[in-house]
Amino acid sequence: MSDDKTVQPLVTVVIPCFQQQEYLSRALTSLDHQTYHNIEVIVVDDGSELPIVVPNCRSSVQLIRQENLGLSAARNAGLAAAKGEYIKFLDADDELMPPCIELQVSSLGTAKKTICCVAYNEVTEQTGFTKTLFPAFGEAMSALPFINIGPPHIYLYRTDEVKKAGGFSTAERVAGGHEDYDLIFRMVLDGFNLRTVHQVGAIYYKRQGSMSSK
């Protein structure tokens, strides 16, 4: 894919960040290493006790500060500010592999009502144990009731379609997590398809006390 930003659709990456300053540089560095270059980065400080500071590893970052409203609201704030044709939601303690965005933009292309997902490595930080997961399945509606396919940053969406879907729910029913699964489920119920890139494009870190470890 050409490096010329004038022929590359803009991709917005939204990073919600609450008390995760220590991990943020890793996430941002992974964006600097992308083989796709027309990327808009929005970091949303969701009311951290010590205000989040964007590290020098990336020069162009839009920082949004808000009171602590939760993960869904932080992602929605980034969604509201997004200018990209495509959008990805990357948690501050995870990262993307260098070809991730290029692979997904190429796969998704001009398709409508389609969400692109990519394979990922799940890393247990305390032990270093790594397993690779490929989100391979048949018809999406038959698969989703049985499994949460993967973490938020494996997906690439069309921005206008996420906005039309209402973004991430802030209802009590998702207060314990899985707000990303809720969004995917609602979009699939509305007729969206899932398209899988069968190549590792993301790293998902698990650690003691994290939501995924529970």
Tab-separated table of C-alpha atoms in Angstrom:
chain	number	residue	atom	x	y	z
A	1	MET	CA	0.000	0.000	0.000
A	2	SER	CA	1.333	3.414	-0.886
A	3	ASP	CA	2.906	5.590	1.807
A	4	ASP	CA	1.266	8.664	0.255
A	5	LYS	CA	-1.327	9.840	2.765
A	6	THR	CA	-3.268	11.589	0.008
A	7	VAL	CA	-4.323	8.209	-1.410
A	8	GLN	CA	-4.761	6.420	1.912
A	9	PRO	CA	-8.088	6.698	3.739
A	10	LEU	CA	-7.647	8.165	7.211
A	11	VAL	CA	-7.832	5.642	10.066
A	12	THR	CA	-8.646	6.884	13.567
A	13	VAL	CA	-7.265	4.945	16.538
A	14	VAL	CA	-8.950	5.740	19.860
A	15	ILE	CA	-7.045	4.899	23.052
A	16	PRO	CA	-9.025	5.209	26.304
A	17	CYS	CA	-6.647	5.623	29.230
A	18	PHE	CA	-7.476	5.486	32.936
A	19	GLN	CA	-4.542	5.177	35.373
A	20	GLN	CA	-2.455	3.472	32.673
A	21	GLN	CA	0.277	6.010	32.008
A	22	GLU	CA	2.946	3.310	32.389
A	23	TYR	CA	1.628	1.356	29.399
A	24	LEU	CA	0.680	4.168	27.043
A	25	SER	CA	4.064	4.539	25.340
A	26	ARG	CA	3.958	0.871	24.310
A	27	ALA	CA	0.589	1.305	22.619
A	28	LEU	CA	1.641	4.526	20.887
A	29	THR	CA	4.971	3.086	19.742
A	30	SER	CA	3.098	0.220	18.089
A	31	LEU	CA	1.179	2.819	16.060
A	32	ASP	CA	4.396	4.537	15.004
A	33	HIS	CA	5.586	1.178	13.678
A	34	GLN	CA	2.538	0.630	11.468
A	35	THR	CA	3.175	0.014	7.780
A	36	TYR	CA	0.037	2.114	7.179
A	37	HIS	CA	0.761	5.787	7.770
A	38	ASN	CA	-2.401	7.875	7.509
A	39	ILE	CA	-3.427	7.427	11.131
A	40	GLU	CA	-5.160	9.857	13.493
A	41	VAL	CA	-4.553	9.039	17.160
A	42	ILE	CA	-6.927	10.143	19.918
A	43	VAL	CA	-6.084	9.451	23.572
A	44	VAL	CA	-8.957	9.905	26.018
A	45	ASP	CA	-7.916	10.492	29.639
A	46	ASP	CA	-10.914	9.159	31.531
A	47	GLY	CA	-10.361	11.158	34.714
A	48	SER	CA	-7.060	9.630	35.843
A	49	GLU	CA	-5.946	10.823	39.304
A	50	LEU	CA	-2.647	11.962	37.785
A	51	PRO	CA	-3.500	13.513	34.402
A	52	ILE	CA	-2.279	11.425	31.485
A	53	VAL	CA	0.714	12.862	29.631
A	54	VAL	CA	1.317	11.862	26.023
A	55	PRO	CA	4.903	10.527	25.833
A	56	ASN	CA	7.328	11.836	23.250
A	57	CYS	CA	7.265	8.586	21.292
A	58	ARG	CA	4.556	10.048	19.043
A	59	SER	CA	4.295	13.699	18.087
A	60	SER	CA	0.760	13.861	16.695
A	61	VAL	CA	-1.834	12.865	19.284
A	62	GLN	CA	-5.120	14.526	20.154
A	63	LEU	CA	-5.628	14.343	23.917
A	64	ILE	CA	-9.143	14.563	25.321
A	65	ARG	CA	-9.696	14.892	29.059
A	66	GLN	CA	-12.972	14.093	30.789
A	67	GLU	CA	-14.206	13.166	34.233
A	68	ASN	CA	-14.167	9.475	35.042
A	69	LEU	CA	-17.199	8.154	33.146
A	70	GLY	CA	-16.020	4.643	32.313
A	71	LEU	CA	-14.563	2.788	29.362
A	72	SER	CA	-17.607	3.016	27.090
A	73	ALA	CA	-17.928	6.774	27.566
A	74	ALA	CA	-14.201	7.267	26.948
A	75	ARG	CA	-14.376	5.343	23.681
A	76	ASN	CA	-17.491	7.268	22.691
A	77	ALA	CA	-15.683	10.570	23.304
A	78	GLY	CA	-12.977	9.462	20.890
A	79	LEU	CA	-15.595	8.281	18.416
A	80	ALA	CA	-17.308	11.686	18.496
A	81	ALA	CA	-14.010	13.422	17.680
A	82	ALA	CA	-12.904	10.941	15.002
A	83	LYS	CA	-12.287	12.219	11.489
A	84	GLY	CA	-11.183	8.915	9.940
A	85	GLU	CA	-13.111	6.861	7.430
A	86	TYR	CA	-12.178	3.819	9.523
A	87	ILE	CA	-11.841	3.461	13.291
A	88	LYS	CA	-10.091	1.112	15.709
A	89	PHE	CA	-10.266	1.058	19.515
A	90	LEU	CA	-6.947	0.192	21.179
A	91	ASP	CA	-6.721	-0.142	24.958
A	92	ALA	CA	-3.746	1.654	26.491
A	93	ASP	CA	-2.132	-1.557	27.771
A	94	ASP	CA	-2.245	-3.453	24.452
A	95	GLU	CA	-0.545	-3.030	21.088
A	96	LEU	CA	-0.794	-3.666	17.365
A	97	MET	CA	1.633	-5.547	15.147
A	98	PRO	CA	3.203	-3.413	12.361
A	99	PRO	CA	1.055	-4.687	9.461
A	100	CYS	CA	-2.246	-4.692	11.372
A	101	ILE	CA	-3.961	-1.586	10.048
A	102	GLU	CA	-2.700	-2.035	6.496
A	103	LEU	CA	-3.968	-5.617	6.411
A	104	GLN	CA	-7.377	-4.661	7.738
A	105	VAL	CA	-7.917	-1.610	5.541
A	106	SER	CA	-6.971	-3.707	2.520
A	107	SER	CA	-9.339	-6.496	3.589
A	108	LEU	CA	-12.271	-4.247	4.428
A	109	GLY	CA	-11.874	-1.995	1.396
A	110	THR	CA	-15.151	-0.472	0.275
A	111	ALA	CA	-17.360	-3.148	1.840
A	112	LYS	CA	-20.386	-1.844	3.717
A	113	LYS	CA	-21.975	-3.363	6.826
A	114	THR	CA	-18.804	-5.376	7.380
A	115	ILE	CA	-16.487	-5.488	10.398
A	116	CYS	CA	-12.924	-6.721	9.914
A	117	CYS	CA	-11.159	-8.722	12.618
A	118	VAL	CA	-7.607	-10.013	12.785
A	119	ALA	CA	-5.808	-12.859	14.573
A	120	TYR	CA	-3.993	-11.968	17.797
A	121	ASN	CA	-1.459	-13.154	20.362
A	122	GLU	CA	-2.696	-13.413	23.947
A	123	VAL	CA	0.221	-12.887	26.347
A	124	THR	CA	0.118	-13.615	30.081
A	125	GLU	CA	2.519	-10.978	31.384
A	126	GLN	CA	3.480	-12.715	34.637
A	127	THR	CA	4.698	-15.858	32.861
A	128	GLY	CA	5.264	-14.748	29.279
A	129	PHE	CA	3.007	-17.563	28.090
A	130	THR	CA	1.699	-16.736	24.617
A	131	LYS	CA	-1.019	-18.333	22.554
A	132	THR	CA	-2.177	-17.336	19.095
A	133	LEU	CA	-5.899	-17.088	18.419
A	134	PHE	CA	-7.518	-16.968	14.990
A	135	PRO	CA	-11.126	-15.726	15.041
A	136	ALA	CA	-12.354	-18.247	12.461
A	137	PHE	CA	-16.049	-19.089	12.331
A	138	GLY	CA	-18.954	-19.408	9.974
A	139	GLU	CA	-22.035	-17.227	9.963
A	140	ALA	CA	-21.521	-14.537	12.612
A	141	MET	CA	-24.954	-14.694	14.210
A	142	SER	CA	-24.598	-18.420	14.927
A	143	ALA	CA	-21.162	-17.921	16.536
A	144	LEU	CA	-21.644	-14.838	18.705
A	145	PRO	CA	-24.061	-16.364	21.255
A	146	PHE	CA	-21.360	-18.879	22.174
A	147	ILE	CA	-18.144	-16.841	22.309
A	148	ASN	CA	-16.701	-13.357	22.645
A	149	ILE	CA	-14.518	-13.513	19.555
A	150	GLY	CA	-11.670	-11.340	20.802
A	151	PRO	CA	-10.515	-8.092	22.444
A	152	PRO	CA	-11.585	-4.649	21.126
A	153	HIS	CA	-8.443	-3.872	19.145
A	154	ILE	CA	-8.750	-6.830	16.766
A	155	TYR	CA	-11.637	-5.045	15.006
A	156	LEU	CA	-11.637	-2.366	12.308
A	157	TYR	CA	-14.906	-0.562	11.581
A	158	ARG	CA	-16.221	2.121	9.296
A	159	THR	CA	-16.532	5.163	11.555
A	160	ASP	CA	-19.915	6.298	10.292
A	161	GLU	CA	-21.341	2.822	10.849
A	162	VAL	CA	-20.225	2.742	14.491
A	163	LYS	CA	-21.723	6.197	15.016
A	164	LYS	CA	-24.987	5.056	13.426
A	165	ALA	CA	-25.007	2.032	15.764
A	166	GLY	CA	-24.847	4.415	18.734
A	167	GLY	CA	-21.294	3.606	19.782
A	168	PHE	CA	-20.597	1.719	23.004
A	169	SER	CA	-23.392	1.189	25.477
A	170	THR	CA	-23.095	2.932	28.850
A	171	ALA	CA	-26.033	0.971	30.298
A	172	GLU	CA	-25.771	-0.893	33.590
A	173	ARG	CA	-25.944	-4.234	31.780
A	174	VAL	CA	-22.392	-3.775	30.449
A	175	ALA	CA	-20.967	-2.210	33.616
A	176	GLY	CA	-18.962	-5.371	34.346
A	177	GLY	CA	-17.336	-5.450	30.922
A	178	HIS	CA	-18.042	-6.848	27.461
A	179	GLU	CA	-19.197	-3.490	26.114
A	180	ASP	CA	-17.207	-4.275	22.953
A	181	TYR	CA	-19.026	-7.600	22.574
A	182	ASP	CA	-22.313	-5.754	23.041
A	183	LEU	CA	-21.460	-3.386	20.171
A	184	ILE	CA	-20.484	-6.229	17.826
A	185	PHE	CA	-23.631	-8.169	18.733
A	186	ARG	CA	-25.892	-5.169	18.055
A	187	MET	CA	-24.239	-4.510	14.695
A	188	VAL	CA	-24.500	-8.157	13.629
A	189	LEU	CA	-28.171	-8.146	14.634
A	190	ASP	CA	-28.503	-5.184	12.277
A	191	GLY	CA	-27.154	-7.250	9.396
A	192	PHE	CA	-23.378	-6.732	9.627
A	193	ASN	CA	-20.932	-9.426	8.527
A	194	LEU	CA	-17.536	-10.234	10.045
A	195	ARG	CA	-14.488	-10.599	7.797
A	196	THR	CA	-11.370	-12.260	9.240
A	197	VAL	CA	-7.743	-11.549	8.315
A	198	HIS	CA	-5.901	-14.814	8.972
A	199	GLN	CA	-2.686	-13.178	10.119
A	200	VAL	CA	-1.607	-12.031	13.578
A	201	GLY	CA	-2.146	-8.293	13.875
A	202	ALA	CA	-2.542	-7.539	17.582
A	203	ILE	CA	-1.191	-8.379	21.027
A	204	TYR	CA	-3.536	-8.719	23.981
A	205	TYR	CA	-1.919	-8.625	27.421
A	206	LYS	CA	-3.387	-10.399	30.436
A	207	ARG	CA	-2.195	-9.668	33.955
A	208	GLN	CA	-3.246	-10.451	37.497
A	209	GLY	CA	-6.353	-8.472	38.412
A	210	SER	CA	-7.239	-7.541	34.839
A	211	MET	CA	-10.784	-8.008	33.569
A	212	SER	CA	-9.691	-10.685	31.102
A	213	SER	CA	-7.924	-12.699	33.831
A	214	LYS	CA	-11.232	-12.951	35.692
